[in-house]
XYZ file of C-alpha atoms in Angstrom:
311
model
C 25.751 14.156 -0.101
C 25.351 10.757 -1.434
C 26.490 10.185 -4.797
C 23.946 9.411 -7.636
C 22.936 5.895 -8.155
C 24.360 4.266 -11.302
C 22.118 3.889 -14.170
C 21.174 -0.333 -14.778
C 21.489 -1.751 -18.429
C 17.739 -1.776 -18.092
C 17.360 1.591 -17.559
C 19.917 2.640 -20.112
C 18.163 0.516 -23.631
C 14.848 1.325 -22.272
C 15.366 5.361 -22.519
C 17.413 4.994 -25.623
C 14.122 2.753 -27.140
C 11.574 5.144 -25.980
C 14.275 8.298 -27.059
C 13.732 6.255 -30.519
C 10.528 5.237 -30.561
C 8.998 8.952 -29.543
C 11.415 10.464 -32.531
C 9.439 7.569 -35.127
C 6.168 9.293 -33.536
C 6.785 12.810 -34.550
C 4.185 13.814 -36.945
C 5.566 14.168 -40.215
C 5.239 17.983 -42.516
C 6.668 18.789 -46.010
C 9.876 20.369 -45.923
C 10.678 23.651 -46.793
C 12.028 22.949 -50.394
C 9.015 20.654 -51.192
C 7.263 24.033 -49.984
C 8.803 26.118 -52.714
C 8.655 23.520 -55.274
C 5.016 23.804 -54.743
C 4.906 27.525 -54.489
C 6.921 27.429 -58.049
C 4.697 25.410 -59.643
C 1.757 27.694 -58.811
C 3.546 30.813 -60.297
C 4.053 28.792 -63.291
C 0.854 28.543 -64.100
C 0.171 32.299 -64.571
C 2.155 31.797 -68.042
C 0.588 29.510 -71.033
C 1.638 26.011 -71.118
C 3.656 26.732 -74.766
C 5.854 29.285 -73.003
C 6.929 26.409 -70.063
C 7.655 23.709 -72.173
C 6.096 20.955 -69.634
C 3.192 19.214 -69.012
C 0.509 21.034 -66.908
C -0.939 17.764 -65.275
C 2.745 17.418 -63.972
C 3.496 21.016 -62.999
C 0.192 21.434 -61.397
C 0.282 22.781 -58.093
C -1.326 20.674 -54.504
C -3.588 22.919 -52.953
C -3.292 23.926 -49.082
C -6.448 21.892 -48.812
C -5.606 18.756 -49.998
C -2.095 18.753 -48.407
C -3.214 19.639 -44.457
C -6.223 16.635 -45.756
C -3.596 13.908 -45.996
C -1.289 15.163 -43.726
C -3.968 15.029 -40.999
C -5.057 11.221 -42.210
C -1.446 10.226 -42.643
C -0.661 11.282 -38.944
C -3.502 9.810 -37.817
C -2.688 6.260 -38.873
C 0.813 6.930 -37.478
C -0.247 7.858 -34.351
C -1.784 4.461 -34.031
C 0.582 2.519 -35.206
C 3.023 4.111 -32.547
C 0.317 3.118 -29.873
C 0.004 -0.299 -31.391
C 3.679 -0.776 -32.129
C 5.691 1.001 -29.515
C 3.772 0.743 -26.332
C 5.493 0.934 -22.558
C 4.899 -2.796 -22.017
C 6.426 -3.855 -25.692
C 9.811 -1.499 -25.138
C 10.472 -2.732 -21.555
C 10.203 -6.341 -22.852
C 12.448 -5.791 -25.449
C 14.786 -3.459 -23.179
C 14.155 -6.646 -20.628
C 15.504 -8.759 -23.214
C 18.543 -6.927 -24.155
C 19.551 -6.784 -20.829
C 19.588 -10.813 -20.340
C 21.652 -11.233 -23.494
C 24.507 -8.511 -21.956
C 24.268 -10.884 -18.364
C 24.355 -14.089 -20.366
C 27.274 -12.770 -22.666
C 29.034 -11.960 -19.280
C 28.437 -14.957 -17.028
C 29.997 -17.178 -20.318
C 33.151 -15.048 -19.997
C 33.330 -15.479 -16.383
C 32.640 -19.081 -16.701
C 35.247 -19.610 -19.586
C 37.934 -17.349 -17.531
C 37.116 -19.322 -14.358
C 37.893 -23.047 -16.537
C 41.102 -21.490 -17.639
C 42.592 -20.409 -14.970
C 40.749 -22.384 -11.611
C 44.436 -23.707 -10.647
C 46.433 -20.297 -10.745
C 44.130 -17.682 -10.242
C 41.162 -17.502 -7.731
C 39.604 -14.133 -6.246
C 39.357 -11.045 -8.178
C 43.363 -10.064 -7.226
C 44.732 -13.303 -9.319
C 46.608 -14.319 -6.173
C 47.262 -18.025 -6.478
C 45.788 -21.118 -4.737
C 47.767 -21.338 -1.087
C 49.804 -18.727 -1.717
C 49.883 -15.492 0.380
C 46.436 -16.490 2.358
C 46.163 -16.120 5.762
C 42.340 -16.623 5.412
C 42.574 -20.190 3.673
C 45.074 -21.944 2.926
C 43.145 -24.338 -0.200
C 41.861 -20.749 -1.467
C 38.233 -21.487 -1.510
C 37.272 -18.090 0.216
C 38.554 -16.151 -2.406
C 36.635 -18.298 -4.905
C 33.529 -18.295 -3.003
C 33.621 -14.274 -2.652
C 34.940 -14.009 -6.526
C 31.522 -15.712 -7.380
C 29.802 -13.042 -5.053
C 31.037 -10.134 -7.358
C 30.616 -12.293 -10.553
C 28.573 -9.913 -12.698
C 24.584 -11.393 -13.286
C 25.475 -12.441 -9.422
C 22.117 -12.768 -7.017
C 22.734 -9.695 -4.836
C 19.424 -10.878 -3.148
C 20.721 -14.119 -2.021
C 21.412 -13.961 1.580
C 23.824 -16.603 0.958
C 25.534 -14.367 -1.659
C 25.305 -11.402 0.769
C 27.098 -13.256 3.550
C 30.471 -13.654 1.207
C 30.685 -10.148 0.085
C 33.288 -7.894 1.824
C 32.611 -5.082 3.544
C 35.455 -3.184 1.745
C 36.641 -2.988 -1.629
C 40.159 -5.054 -1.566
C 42.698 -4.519 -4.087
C 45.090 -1.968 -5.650
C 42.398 -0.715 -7.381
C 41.205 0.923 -3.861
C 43.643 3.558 -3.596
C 43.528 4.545 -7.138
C 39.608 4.753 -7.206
C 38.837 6.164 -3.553
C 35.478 7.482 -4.722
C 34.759 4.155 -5.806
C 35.455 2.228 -3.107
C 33.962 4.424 -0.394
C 30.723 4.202 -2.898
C 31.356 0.259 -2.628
C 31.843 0.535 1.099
C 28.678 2.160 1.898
C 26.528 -0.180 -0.858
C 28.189 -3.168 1.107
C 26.929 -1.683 4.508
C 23.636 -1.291 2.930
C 23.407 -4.522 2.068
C 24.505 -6.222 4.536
C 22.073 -3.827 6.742
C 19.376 -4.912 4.361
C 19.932 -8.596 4.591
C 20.042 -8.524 8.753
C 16.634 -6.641 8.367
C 15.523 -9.363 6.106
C 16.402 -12.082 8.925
C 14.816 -10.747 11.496
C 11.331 -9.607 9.433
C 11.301 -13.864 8.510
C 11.539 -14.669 12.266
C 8.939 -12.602 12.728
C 6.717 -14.020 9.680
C 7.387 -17.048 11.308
C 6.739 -16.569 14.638
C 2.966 -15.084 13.587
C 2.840 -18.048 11.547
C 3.143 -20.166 14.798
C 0.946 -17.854 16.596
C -1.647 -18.386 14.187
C -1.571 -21.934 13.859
C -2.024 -21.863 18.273
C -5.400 -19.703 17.639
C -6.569 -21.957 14.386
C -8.831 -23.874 16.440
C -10.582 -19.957 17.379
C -10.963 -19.551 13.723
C -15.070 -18.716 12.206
C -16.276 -22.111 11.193
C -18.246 -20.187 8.279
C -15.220 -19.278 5.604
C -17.181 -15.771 4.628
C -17.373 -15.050 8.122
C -20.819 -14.210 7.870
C -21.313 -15.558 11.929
C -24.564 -17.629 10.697
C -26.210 -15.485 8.875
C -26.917 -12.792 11.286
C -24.480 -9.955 9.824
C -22.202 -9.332 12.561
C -19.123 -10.704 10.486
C -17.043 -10.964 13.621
C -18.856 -13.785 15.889
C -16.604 -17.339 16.316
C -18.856 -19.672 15.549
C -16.566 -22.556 16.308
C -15.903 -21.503 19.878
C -18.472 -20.909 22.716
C -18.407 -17.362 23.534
C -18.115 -17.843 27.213
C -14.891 -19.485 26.491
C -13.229 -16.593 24.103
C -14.499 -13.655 26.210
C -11.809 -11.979 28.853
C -13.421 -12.041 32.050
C -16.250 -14.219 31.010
C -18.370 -16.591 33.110
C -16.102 -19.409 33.066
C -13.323 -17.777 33.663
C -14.610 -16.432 37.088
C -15.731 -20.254 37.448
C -12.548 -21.575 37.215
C -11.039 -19.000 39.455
C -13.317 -19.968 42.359
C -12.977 -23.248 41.460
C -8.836 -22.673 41.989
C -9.812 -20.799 45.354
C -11.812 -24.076 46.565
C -9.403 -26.259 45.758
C -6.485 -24.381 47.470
C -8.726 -24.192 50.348
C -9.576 -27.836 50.724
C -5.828 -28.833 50.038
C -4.770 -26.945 53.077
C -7.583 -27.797 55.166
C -7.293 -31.247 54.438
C -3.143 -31.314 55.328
C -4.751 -29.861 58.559
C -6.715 -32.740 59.416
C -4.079 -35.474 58.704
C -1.990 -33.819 61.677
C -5.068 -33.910 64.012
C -6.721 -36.096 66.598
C -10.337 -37.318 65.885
C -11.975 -34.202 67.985
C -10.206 -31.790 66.662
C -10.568 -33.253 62.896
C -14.402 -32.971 63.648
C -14.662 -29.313 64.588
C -12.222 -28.380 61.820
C -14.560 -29.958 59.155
C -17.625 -27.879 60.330
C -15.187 -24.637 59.188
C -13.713 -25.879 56.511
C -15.637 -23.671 53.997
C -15.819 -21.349 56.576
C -13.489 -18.824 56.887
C -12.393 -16.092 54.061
C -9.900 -17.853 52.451
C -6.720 -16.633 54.419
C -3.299 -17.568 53.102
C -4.851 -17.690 49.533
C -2.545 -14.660 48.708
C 0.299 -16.442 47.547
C -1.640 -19.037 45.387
C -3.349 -15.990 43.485
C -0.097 -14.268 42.949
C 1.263 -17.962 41.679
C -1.586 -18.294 38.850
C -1.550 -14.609 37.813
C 2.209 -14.941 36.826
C 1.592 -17.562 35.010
C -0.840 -15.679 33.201
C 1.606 -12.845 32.519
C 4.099 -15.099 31.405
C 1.978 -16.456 28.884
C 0.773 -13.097 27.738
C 4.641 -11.595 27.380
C 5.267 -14.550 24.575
C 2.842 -12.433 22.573
């Protein structure tokens, strides 16, 4: 079972700002003392005013009425203002906001710990420039993957990617095991991620290419309308006999390549002839059924398939 993805600092202030925000939108009652004050008040008024001592504009008791009345206005125009105030897009902003101050507090640090110490520690191990690498011997690996795991570091850089290891290195991996098999498999993931991000831009590109070759078959109306006459789909740029498989022309061309072949090996007959026989072979030049044509046929529809299989 794969362990549970860490929360982000995003995640974390926007929950505790909507946790916040939904407590400010409670709807407010009287409390229960305020309740008895009132509920005092309106027994004191069974006795005569001379036997309280007090005022009885002051000790005159709200009546249910006029309480649930403003109560009911009051949370009304709270309501609103929590709508107004507090809404999804304003607390994510704000949450948004928060969480660039934390990356810009940390990438200072970083940068101030990386101008006080750039000639005796490099990496995240503190091992010193040229000493104890086997990888490098100026120590500009270790610098290049220290700014890989800088925190506020673009994880979606495939640059960035490429310099992060594939294990967690340290002495901190065997004291944290579950941490570093957690930062093994993110690694893999990413690294996974990045290869699948290669190859789905070669192939962005090569349909890129493949639609720049069949530009010039493009509609020449830009709604695609085909003229006016509501069939949407018709290339108006392009003859159709020349974009239609099997069409007129092509069966033209492919006699045409037949003819040709024919006359080319009739005519490498007749240079190796005498006059008589150069006469009677011209009378059957366009004669016969096109024997040895086989091999020219099979010729042309490889190419064909070739050209098809780069598609």
């Amino acid at each position: 079972m794969a362990p549970s993805q860490q929360p982000t600092v995003l995640t974390l202030k926007q929950t505790f700002l909507t946790t916040q925000t939904r407590l400010l939108s409670q709807p407010l009652t009287p409390t229960r003392d305020w309740h008895n004050t009132n509920t005092a008040n309106t027994n004191n008024t069974n006795h005569p005013p001379e036997e309280t001592n007090e005022d009885p504009a002051t000790t005159a008791p709200l009546p249910p009425k006029a309480i649930d009345d403003a109560l009911y206005k009051l949370n009304h125009r709270l309501q609103q203002h929590a709508r107004r105030a507090y809404a999804p897009q304003a607390t994510r902003h704000v949450a948004e906001q928060i969480e660039q101050l934390y990356l810009n507090a940390a990438e200072a640090a970083a940068a101030a710990d990386e101008e006080d110490d750039e000639e005796e520690e490099v990496g995240v191990e503190g091992v010193e420039v040229g000493v104890g690498d086997d990888d490098d011997d100026d120590g500009r690996a270790p610098v290049q993957r220290d700014a890989a795991l800088r925190v506020g570091a673009d994880l979606a850089d495939p640059g960035v990617i490429a310099t992060l290891p594939l294990e967690w290195e340290g002495a901190d991996a065997a004291s944290r095991p579950l941490e570093a098999r957690r930062y093994a498999e993110l690694a893999g993931e990413l690294h996974a991620l990045a290869k699948r991000q290669r190859q789905a831009a070669a192939r962005v590109a090569r349909l890129r290419w493949m639609r720049a070759l069949l530009q010039p078959f493009a509609a020449s109306n830009p709604d695609g309308d085909g003229g006016g006459d509501g069939d949407g789909g018709r290339l108006d740029g392009v003859q159709e006999n020349l974009v239609t498989r099997n069409g007129e022309v092509e069966a033209e061309l492919h006699r045409m390549r037949m003819l040709l072949a024919r006359v080319g090996g009739r005519v490498g007959q007749l240079k190796e002839q005498g006059p008589p026989a150069r006469e009677l072979s011209v009378g059957s030049l366009f004669s016969d059924g096109g024997e040895g044509m086989e091999g020219v046929e099979m010729d042309e529809q490889r190419k064909v398939g070739s050209l098809l299989e780069r598609f």
